[in-house]
Amino acid sequence: MKKTLAVLLSCAMAASLAACGGSGASTAQTTAAAAADSKNEAAPASSGSGSYTLKVNTALSETDPLFVALTEVFEKNVEEKTNGDVQIEVYSGSQLGNDEDVLEQAIVGAGVGVITDPGRLSNYVYDIGVLQAPYIAESYDEALKLFETETYKGMEKEVENCGFQILSFNYYQGERELFTKNPVKSPADLKGQRIRSSGSQVVTSTLEAMGANTSVLAWSEAYQALQQQVIEGVEVHLSAAVGSSMQEVTKYLAFTGHQQLLTGLVISQSWYSKLPEEYQTILKEASFEAGKTASENVIAKNDEYLKTLTDGGIEVVECDKEAFKTACDKVYEEMKYSEVKAAIDAELGR
């Protein structure tokens, strides 16, 4: 494991959002961006010189298939194909900070990236959060099709205009399910239960539509919060549940399948634009291959993850998935996603 990053660039979130929204950037942001540009000024490409370094952050553990793919596919392919001129450092457990911290770094040009979800990107381009809305896709294959639509491509362009570069959005982490201390069979069973939310508004709205109360916590704090009875449950995919030992602090699993979690590798557009065009292509292709590998491994291991959880004491509860779907219909209206969902539905012919 590479050493933890010693110093992180600082920036103002409010200034970042204002600039993305089309209003003028603040003096502080302009100064920070200038400093980042100076620090990250592209050096002439030379084989093996390590002219460029990209630090990639993820909240996941080092045993997670996604982290493994980042190190064994993305890092390896980029460094080999650039003859070491681009160096990749991958960090587990949010060592570089939470997603928002790293996105703030990226927006002013730092050589950092993060595996993040559409909900967090919706802080910059609101409509992209629809890709994390409940039951927008009901399978991995259907989720992939969303990223081929013109509607998504338009949102991706808006994200780039905000200062980010999406290398690929095909890192599938699995279906999101409910892990709770008390059995949950229907939305009525969630009433009064405190369920952890990532802080993304669409996640919070989804959980509340499903009947829960929500508590916003970093994923790294979820285990202790469950242990100390601060919350009664979490919504998470199987691989992360195993990676964080949810079988030790929850008792029941309900396969609500309310989200197909595809995440993206998002880096600084300013840093990316300084790379030779050949290197830009290498990064995109390597990211896609890593996402494909990670996704295939997650799907292949789902039965193994479930066995680990049930062997550890988790009981699978038969839940009324249709009742949860119906309960979540109002999220699209509440979040003002009805129009963009209709556009996606039309493109997908459903």
XYZ file of C-alpha atoms in Angstrom:
350
model
C 0.000 0.000 0.000
C 1.417 3.331 -0.951
C 1.918 5.893 1.801
C -0.933 8.209 2.664
C -0.972 11.513 0.852
C 0.709 14.045 3.111
C -0.800 17.273 1.953
C -4.143 17.897 0.279
C -4.959 21.001 -1.732
C -7.742 23.069 -0.150
C -10.587 24.724 -1.974
C -13.999 26.226 -1.348
C -16.998 24.074 -2.226
C -19.313 27.010 -2.483
C -17.050 28.689 -4.998
C -16.838 25.491 -7.019
C -20.592 25.133 -7.203
C -21.057 28.784 -8.105
C -18.589 28.492 -10.969
C -20.285 25.342 -12.250
C -23.669 27.017 -12.102
C -22.492 29.680 -14.491
C -21.806 32.574 -12.109
C -18.363 34.083 -11.753
C -15.692 32.182 -9.821
C -14.534 33.744 -6.580
C -11.079 35.242 -6.192
C -10.180 32.415 -3.801
C -11.105 29.748 -6.336
C -9.316 31.558 -9.148
C -6.174 31.779 -7.023
C -6.410 28.099 -6.036
C -6.920 27.054 -9.630
C -3.934 29.105 -10.753
C -1.787 27.505 -8.075
C -2.970 24.046 -9.080
C -2.291 24.799 -12.748
C 1.214 25.886 -11.892
C 1.877 22.791 -9.823
C 0.389 20.463 -12.425
C 1.853 22.140 -15.526
C 2.451 19.380 -18.037
C 6.053 18.294 -18.363
C 7.283 17.049 -21.718
C 6.448 13.371 -22.090
C 9.454 11.116 -21.622
C 9.349 7.354 -21.142
C 9.661 6.280 -17.533
C 10.076 9.803 -16.200
C 6.951 9.707 -14.037
C 5.932 13.122 -15.363
C 2.337 12.686 -14.162
C 0.903 11.187 -10.975
C -2.772 10.423 -10.413
C -3.937 9.575 -6.899
C -7.209 7.614 -6.901
C -9.379 7.488 -3.797
C -12.046 4.935 -2.885
C -13.980 4.280 0.316
C -13.741 0.514 -0.209
C -11.412 -2.002 1.411
C -8.361 -3.439 -0.337
C -10.104 -6.804 -0.744
C -13.059 -5.346 -2.640
C -13.171 -6.398 -6.319
C -13.325 -2.767 -7.384
C -10.162 -1.841 -5.478
C -8.399 -4.926 -6.806
C -9.334 -4.004 -10.382
C -8.077 -0.465 -9.898
C -4.672 -1.727 -8.811
C -4.312 -4.812 -10.985
C -5.937 -3.485 -14.170
C -6.125 0.312 -14.192
C -2.819 1.057 -12.455
C -0.943 -1.722 -14.202
C -2.238 -0.928 -17.700
C -1.678 2.814 -17.448
C 1.856 2.494 -16.126
C 2.803 -0.187 -18.658
C 1.299 1.590 -21.668
C 2.866 4.949 -20.775
C 6.218 3.312 -19.903
C 5.894 4.651 -16.379
C 5.348 8.243 -17.464
C 1.932 8.230 -15.754
C 2.038 6.850 -12.223
C -1.169 5.687 -10.508
C -1.561 5.526 -6.725
C -4.733 3.873 -5.416
C -5.935 4.519 -1.857
C -8.491 2.490 0.115
C -10.650 3.478 3.071
C -11.065 7.122 1.988
C -7.476 7.885 2.954
C -7.506 11.020 0.822
C -10.750 12.216 2.420
C -14.399 11.692 1.591
C -15.699 11.918 -1.967
C -16.603 15.578 -1.627
C -13.102 16.453 -0.395
C -11.468 14.786 -3.378
C -13.922 16.299 -5.852
C -13.084 19.728 -4.446
C -9.392 18.976 -5.037
C -10.067 17.850 -8.588
C -12.115 20.871 -9.536
C -9.091 23.151 -9.031
C -6.736 20.937 -11.005
C -5.099 18.551 -8.529
C -3.945 15.187 -9.850
C -6.572 13.256 -7.918
C -9.556 11.107 -8.776
C -12.292 9.274 -6.931
C -14.695 6.420 -7.479
C -17.993 8.167 -6.867
C -21.693 7.888 -7.585
C -24.160 10.019 -9.549
C -25.696 11.335 -6.337
C -22.540 13.172 -5.360
C -22.038 14.498 -8.874
C -25.572 15.899 -8.685
C -24.135 18.601 -6.404
C -22.639 19.970 -9.614
C -25.034 18.762 -12.340
C -28.354 18.169 -10.690
C -30.004 15.922 -13.283
C -27.262 13.274 -13.192
C -28.569 12.261 -9.778
C -31.464 10.530 -11.539
C -29.064 7.665 -12.307
C -29.102 6.881 -8.594
C -32.853 7.201 -8.226
C -34.832 4.149 -7.047
C -35.548 1.470 -9.612
C -34.300 3.613 -12.532
C -32.755 0.304 -13.625
C -33.579 -3.186 -12.439
C -30.491 -5.046 -13.605
C -26.814 -4.504 -14.337
C -27.378 -4.784 -18.089
C -30.195 -2.259 -18.003
C -28.046 0.099 -15.942
C -25.278 -0.087 -18.540
C -27.756 0.887 -21.248
C -28.512 4.102 -19.374
C -24.935 5.232 -19.981
C -25.374 4.823 -23.728
C -28.290 7.258 -23.964
C -27.986 10.752 -25.387
C -29.571 12.015 -22.178
C -26.665 10.634 -20.141
C -24.072 11.884 -22.642
C -25.488 15.387 -22.282
C -25.172 15.209 -18.502
C -21.630 13.860 -18.823
C -20.699 16.903 -20.917
C -22.123 19.188 -18.242
C -20.011 17.418 -15.627
C -16.910 18.071 -17.736
C -17.891 21.741 -17.982
C -17.789 21.849 -14.185
C -14.117 20.864 -14.106
C -14.261 17.068 -13.990
C -13.378 14.275 -16.390
C -15.328 11.017 -16.219
C -12.963 8.255 -17.342
C -15.721 5.626 -17.295
C -18.930 4.970 -15.371
C -18.982 1.172 -15.524
C -17.793 0.225 -12.027
C -20.681 -1.941 -10.850
C -20.755 -2.492 -7.123
C -23.971 -4.449 -7.025
C -27.590 -4.097 -6.055
C -28.374 -2.018 -2.983
C -30.238 -3.918 -0.294
C -31.326 -3.274 3.296
C -29.304 -4.650 6.224
C -31.146 -4.094 9.481
C -31.306 -5.100 13.123
C -35.052 -5.739 12.828
C -36.782 -7.681 10.022
C -38.110 -5.548 7.169
C -40.725 -7.086 4.868
C -42.572 -3.975 3.710
C -42.299 -0.172 3.902
C -44.425 -0.242 7.053
C -41.660 -2.192 8.836
C -39.190 0.643 8.245
C -41.290 3.205 10.082
C -39.255 4.720 12.893
C -36.071 2.859 11.998
C -32.940 4.957 11.548
C -31.126 3.968 8.370
C -27.765 5.364 7.318
C -27.724 7.632 4.261
C -24.613 8.643 2.336
C -25.815 12.249 2.363
C -26.858 12.214 -1.274
C -30.326 13.778 -1.413
C -31.646 11.134 -3.778
C -30.518 8.373 -1.388
C -32.066 10.167 1.570
C -35.323 10.751 -0.303
C -35.425 7.114 -1.412
C -34.972 5.776 2.102
C -37.575 8.145 3.491
C -40.036 7.186 0.740
C -39.438 3.578 1.729
C -40.522 4.496 5.268
C -37.244 5.058 7.124
C -35.796 7.869 9.167
C -32.301 8.733 7.948
C -28.970 9.560 9.532
C -26.198 10.900 7.312
C -22.906 9.175 8.086
C -19.694 8.377 6.277
C -19.558 4.690 5.373
C -16.435 4.339 7.525
C -18.609 5.278 10.540
C -21.483 2.886 9.803
C -20.114 -0.174 11.650
C -19.567 1.718 14.896
C -22.908 3.503 14.582
C -24.671 0.140 14.284
C -22.629 -1.250 17.155
C -23.588 1.670 19.392
C -27.290 1.594 18.360
C -27.047 5.045 16.748
C -28.714 3.564 13.665
C -30.740 0.406 13.033
C -29.622 -0.335 9.517
C -27.843 0.520 6.282
C -28.567 0.206 2.573
C -25.585 -1.321 0.834
C -24.473 -3.840 -1.779
C -23.274 -7.319 -0.799
C -19.551 -6.880 -1.517
C -19.316 -3.781 0.684
C -21.425 -5.460 3.363
C -18.909 -8.296 3.528
C -15.964 -5.910 3.341
C -17.307 -4.003 6.332
C -18.521 -7.085 8.263
C -22.178 -6.109 8.397
C -22.976 -9.647 9.571
C -21.437 -8.687 12.921
C -23.680 -5.679 13.554
C -26.954 -6.408 11.690
C -29.255 -9.429 11.698
C -31.508 -9.237 8.642
C -31.159 -8.753 4.896
C -34.037 -7.648 2.656
C -33.442 -7.859 -1.090
C -35.200 -4.602 -1.953
C -32.949 -4.074 -5.006
C -33.798 -0.368 -4.958
C -30.655 0.637 -6.811
C -28.169 -0.805 -9.268
C -24.979 0.875 -8.129
C -22.752 1.864 -11.008
C -20.060 4.296 -10.030
C -17.543 6.259 -12.045
C -13.867 7.120 -11.953
C -13.901 10.916 -11.923
C -10.717 12.990 -12.132
C -9.727 16.604 -12.688
C -10.517 17.837 -16.178
C -7.747 20.435 -15.891
C -5.152 17.789 -14.970
C -6.447 15.449 -17.674
C -6.294 18.133 -20.359
C -2.545 18.559 -19.770
C -1.851 14.947 -20.703
C -0.737 14.061 -24.228
C -3.748 12.875 -26.228
C -2.305 9.364 -26.368
C -2.218 9.216 -22.570
C -5.801 10.482 -22.320
C -6.905 7.570 -24.485
C -4.880 5.124 -22.392
C -6.509 6.351 -19.164
C -10.022 6.041 -20.566
C -9.456 2.588 -22.016
C -7.731 1.333 -18.852
C -10.531 2.690 -16.677
C -13.184 0.970 -18.794
C -11.289 -2.339 -18.633
C -10.902 -2.021 -14.867
C -14.606 -1.297 -14.494
C -15.511 -4.280 -16.639
C -13.220 -6.578 -14.650
C -14.509 -5.294 -11.306
C -18.129 -5.659 -12.364
C -17.695 -9.208 -13.638
C -15.942 -10.191 -10.410
C -18.661 -8.641 -8.253
C -21.373 -10.543 -10.113
C -19.384 -13.792 -10.006
C -18.841 -13.477 -6.258
C -22.350 -12.508 -5.196
C -23.250 -16.048 -4.109
C -20.007 -16.231 -2.135
C -20.756 -12.895 -0.456
C -24.248 -14.020 0.459
C -22.906 -17.262 1.948
C -20.392 -15.314 4.045
C -23.173 -13.109 5.354
C -25.602 -15.937 6.136
C -22.849 -18.057 7.681
C -22.131 -15.054 9.875
C -25.703 -14.999 11.143
C -27.587 -12.850 8.651
C -31.154 -14.001 7.975
C -32.664 -13.266 4.562
C -36.183 -11.843 4.857
C -38.740 -12.255 2.084
C -39.778 -8.686 1.313
C -42.509 -7.171 -0.848
C -40.327 -5.567 -3.536
C -43.330 -4.270 -5.475
C -44.516 -2.395 -2.392
C -41.129 -0.696 -2.109
C -41.190 0.197 -5.811
C -44.628 1.760 -5.458
C -43.546 3.681 -2.362
C -40.577 5.106 -4.265
C -42.602 6.466 -7.195
C -42.955 9.827 -5.475
C -39.186 10.322 -5.324
C -39.082 11.377 -8.989
C -41.640 14.116 -8.437
C -40.094 15.234 -5.146
C -36.624 15.414 -6.694
C -37.912 17.004 -9.930
C -36.546 14.085 -11.963
C -39.795 13.203 -13.740
C -38.833 14.935 -16.986
C -35.325 13.493 -17.256
C -36.611 10.017 -16.353
C -39.187 10.319 -19.141
C -36.394 11.190 -21.593
C -34.380 8.131 -20.521
C -37.452 5.888 -20.691
C -38.169 7.104 -24.211
C -34.610 6.388 -25.377
C -34.684 2.926 -23.848
C -38.107 2.195 -25.318
C -39.883 1.490 -22.075
